[in-house]
Amino acid sequence: MIPHPSVVAWSEVGLGATGVVRRVLTAPDPALATPGEPVDPTAPDVRQLAADLVATMRVSPGCVGLAAQQVGISAPVFSVDVSTHPKTRTHHGTFVLCNAEVVAASRNERAREGCMSVPHLTGDVKRATRLVVRGQLPGSGEEVELETDAFEARALQHEMDHCAGLLFLDRVAGAHAVHPRKTYL
Amino acid sequence: MSVVTLHAITVLGHDRPGIIAETTRALAGLGLNLEDSTMTLLRGHFAMMLVCEGTAGDDEISSALAPLAEDGTLTVSVREVPQEHTPDTDGTSWVLTVHGGDRPGIVSAALAPVAAAGGNITDLTTRLAGDLYLLVAELDLPAGADVDALRAEVDHAAGELGVGATLREAEADDL
């Protein structure tokens, strides 16, 4: 699978904004259940939000993705970086997508997920392992359609769910598919 | 001032629609909060356990739930229990699956090595479907446990029973 060159080349340095580390909200904060209207990826507040998401993701142990809802902003914007995760195959490094939508999804697999916004539970969730996503890069506003797999595909779906006001708890595979978390990062 | 206490309630017996609605309506009527619950059907029998917190006592809760047991098809028990705190652990979580031809003793034989290794079962399901017996157990192993040795012990026990066993880590990915 060939990573999208524009997404690989994207960096928060080009946003013209200095990222501020934001507090990550936890359920049942209502902001987590509030989807947002589409945003202009070139707008200054969206550039700032993108920089903040990357900055917050970087300082949070084990964090491989962060959505705007998790820092209290109702907007379809999220950051991802799965480059160091052992389950990653294809990846695009650190990037932020705005107004992302799934174009194609296939090959579902079930795996256990945890989330910074649900610190005391994990859950078994079925997600596509082959994924095509369309969205816009903050800053330039370039529309990209990226193809990915494995763990980056799971991370993108998890973050897009946040943007739709959903948590992994909304997707668990059954009544006995939620588990108390025993170890914390 | 009333004291807040924790109560464990079990409801067992003949399944029919409405048992949970009736049980929880009675508990809500006493101002009790459901802290944790699990319910399943065991060979078609309704089986529910729940833990609730509030100021009502065992006798008051038993009285409120008495109508459930009136026709004799359900057994209800209520017992005050202490608060239990689950300590953070640096151990690891595992899932053990055992399946094969049904015979007595599969669960005890498969789980004896886990207990010997200091492993603690945190969730367990067994099912008998035709001749196929299935065991799925979630367990915590203490930090430093020799997983390879445990796997060998479990495999040995499974081999003697003529069933297959798989022990795999139940790792959660943080997103």
XYZ file of C-alpha atoms in Angstrom, chain B:
175
model
C -28.723 9.776 58.907
C -28.987 6.560 56.885
C -25.877 4.579 56.114
C -25.015 3.830 52.489
C -24.329 0.120 51.995
C -23.598 -2.234 49.134
C -25.779 -5.269 48.390
C -25.251 -8.277 46.140
C -28.448 -9.599 44.571
C -28.873 -12.784 42.575
C -31.934 -13.777 40.581
C -32.022 -17.319 39.190
C -34.668 -19.447 37.569
C -37.133 -19.872 34.728
C -36.632 -17.265 32.003
C -39.440 -15.034 30.806
C -39.665 -11.477 29.446
C -39.673 -8.673 32.026
C -37.551 -10.066 34.854
C -34.908 -7.346 34.623
C -37.464 -4.578 34.251
C -39.333 -5.773 37.350
C -36.176 -6.261 39.404
C -34.682 -2.887 38.579
C -38.014 -1.076 39.049
C -38.180 -2.396 42.604
C -34.583 -1.391 43.274
C -35.032 2.062 41.754
C -38.091 2.482 43.961
C -35.802 2.098 46.969
C -33.374 4.673 45.561
C -30.710 2.049 44.928
C -28.046 2.634 42.300
C -26.903 -0.310 40.160
C -23.141 -0.328 40.398
C -22.393 -3.466 38.385
C -24.461 -6.235 36.872
C -24.214 -9.251 34.667
C -26.936 -11.469 33.259
C -26.960 -14.430 30.969
C -28.938 -17.544 30.168
C -27.397 -20.771 31.463
C -28.961 -23.718 29.647
C -32.014 -21.496 29.218
C -32.179 -20.555 32.896
C -32.177 -16.865 33.731
C -29.115 -15.954 35.820
C -28.450 -12.412 37.000
C -26.100 -10.967 39.574
C -25.971 -7.342 40.455
C -24.407 -5.084 43.030
C -26.295 -1.999 44.112
C -25.668 0.800 46.544
C -28.032 2.822 48.684
C -29.482 3.291 52.121
C -31.982 0.406 52.039
C -31.151 -2.689 54.092
C -31.201 -6.370 53.120
C -34.685 -6.931 54.570
C -36.193 -3.941 52.796
C -34.667 -5.016 49.471
C -35.820 -8.618 49.956
C -39.377 -7.431 50.623
C -39.394 -5.244 47.534
C -38.210 -8.161 45.391
C -40.519 -10.743 46.971
C -43.177 -10.488 44.209
C -40.590 -11.767 41.715
C -40.344 -15.078 43.552
C -44.065 -15.400 44.281
C -44.896 -17.928 41.575
C -41.978 -20.150 42.609
C -40.098 -20.030 39.310
C -37.424 -17.559 40.444
C -35.079 -17.553 43.416
C -33.918 -14.177 44.703
C -31.147 -13.638 47.235
C -29.979 -10.378 48.791
C -26.852 -9.971 50.850
C -24.925 -6.952 52.089
C -21.321 -7.022 50.903
C -18.291 -4.898 51.770
C -16.732 -2.426 49.348
C -13.962 -4.130 47.408
C -11.185 -2.075 45.871
C -9.413 -3.421 42.813
C -5.782 -2.433 43.155
C -3.813 -1.288 40.095
C -1.620 -4.115 38.953
C 1.547 -4.406 36.945
C 0.487 -7.934 35.943
C -0.769 -8.894 32.496
C -4.172 -9.958 31.147
C -4.651 -13.164 29.160
C -7.423 -15.084 27.453
C -7.460 -18.867 27.724
C -9.602 -20.817 25.266
C -10.131 -24.556 25.594
C -12.387 -26.591 23.344
C -12.897 -30.189 22.499
C -15.021 -33.240 23.134
C -17.130 -32.990 26.240
C -16.063 -34.892 29.335
C -16.073 -34.167 33.074
C -13.121 -32.288 34.540
C -12.090 -30.011 31.651
C -12.445 -26.760 33.591
C -10.666 -27.979 36.706
C -7.823 -29.559 34.748
C -7.317 -26.555 32.481
C -7.437 -23.988 35.249
C -5.349 -25.800 37.868
C -2.054 -24.707 36.246
C -3.342 -21.123 36.098
C -4.052 -21.160 39.831
C -0.656 -22.742 40.517
C 1.001 -19.878 38.610
C -0.785 -17.313 40.785
C -3.180 -16.442 37.971
C -6.545 -14.947 38.862
C -9.635 -15.657 36.733
C -11.525 -12.400 36.095
C -14.203 -13.661 33.708
C -15.311 -17.118 32.668
C -17.745 -18.594 30.177
C -18.255 -22.253 29.465
C -20.691 -23.637 26.933
C -21.715 -27.109 25.923
C -23.017 -27.291 22.356
C -23.748 -30.815 21.235
C -20.577 -32.742 21.989
C -18.402 -29.647 21.855
C -17.289 -28.202 25.166
C -15.927 -24.630 25.165
C -14.181 -22.710 27.928
C -13.153 -19.066 27.596
C -11.461 -17.552 30.638
C -9.948 -14.120 31.133
C -7.191 -14.106 33.665
C -4.540 -11.907 35.206
C -1.041 -13.209 35.653
C 1.297 -11.627 38.186
C 4.249 -9.597 36.943
C 7.154 -11.880 36.119
C 4.999 -14.974 35.627
C 6.615 -17.584 33.400
C 4.055 -17.605 30.602
C 5.878 -20.177 28.492
C 5.960 -22.590 31.420
C 2.268 -21.986 32.111
C 1.407 -22.510 28.455
C 3.301 -25.809 28.509
C 1.406 -26.902 31.639
C -1.946 -25.956 30.112
C -1.061 -27.731 26.872
C -0.083 -30.812 28.836
C -3.360 -30.784 30.779
C -5.307 -30.251 27.559
C -3.408 -33.086 25.877
C -4.369 -35.481 28.655
C -8.020 -34.469 28.207
C -7.834 -34.702 24.430
C -8.848 -31.046 23.951
C -7.077 -28.026 22.476
C -5.980 -24.971 24.481
C -4.838 -21.504 23.453
C -3.416 -18.877 25.803
C -3.004 -15.420 24.296
C -2.440 -11.972 25.711
C -5.522 -9.751 25.932
C -3.723 -6.566 25.042
C -5.682 -3.391 24.537
C -4.576 -0.783 22.011
C -4.950 2.803 23.141
C -6.255 5.141 20.503
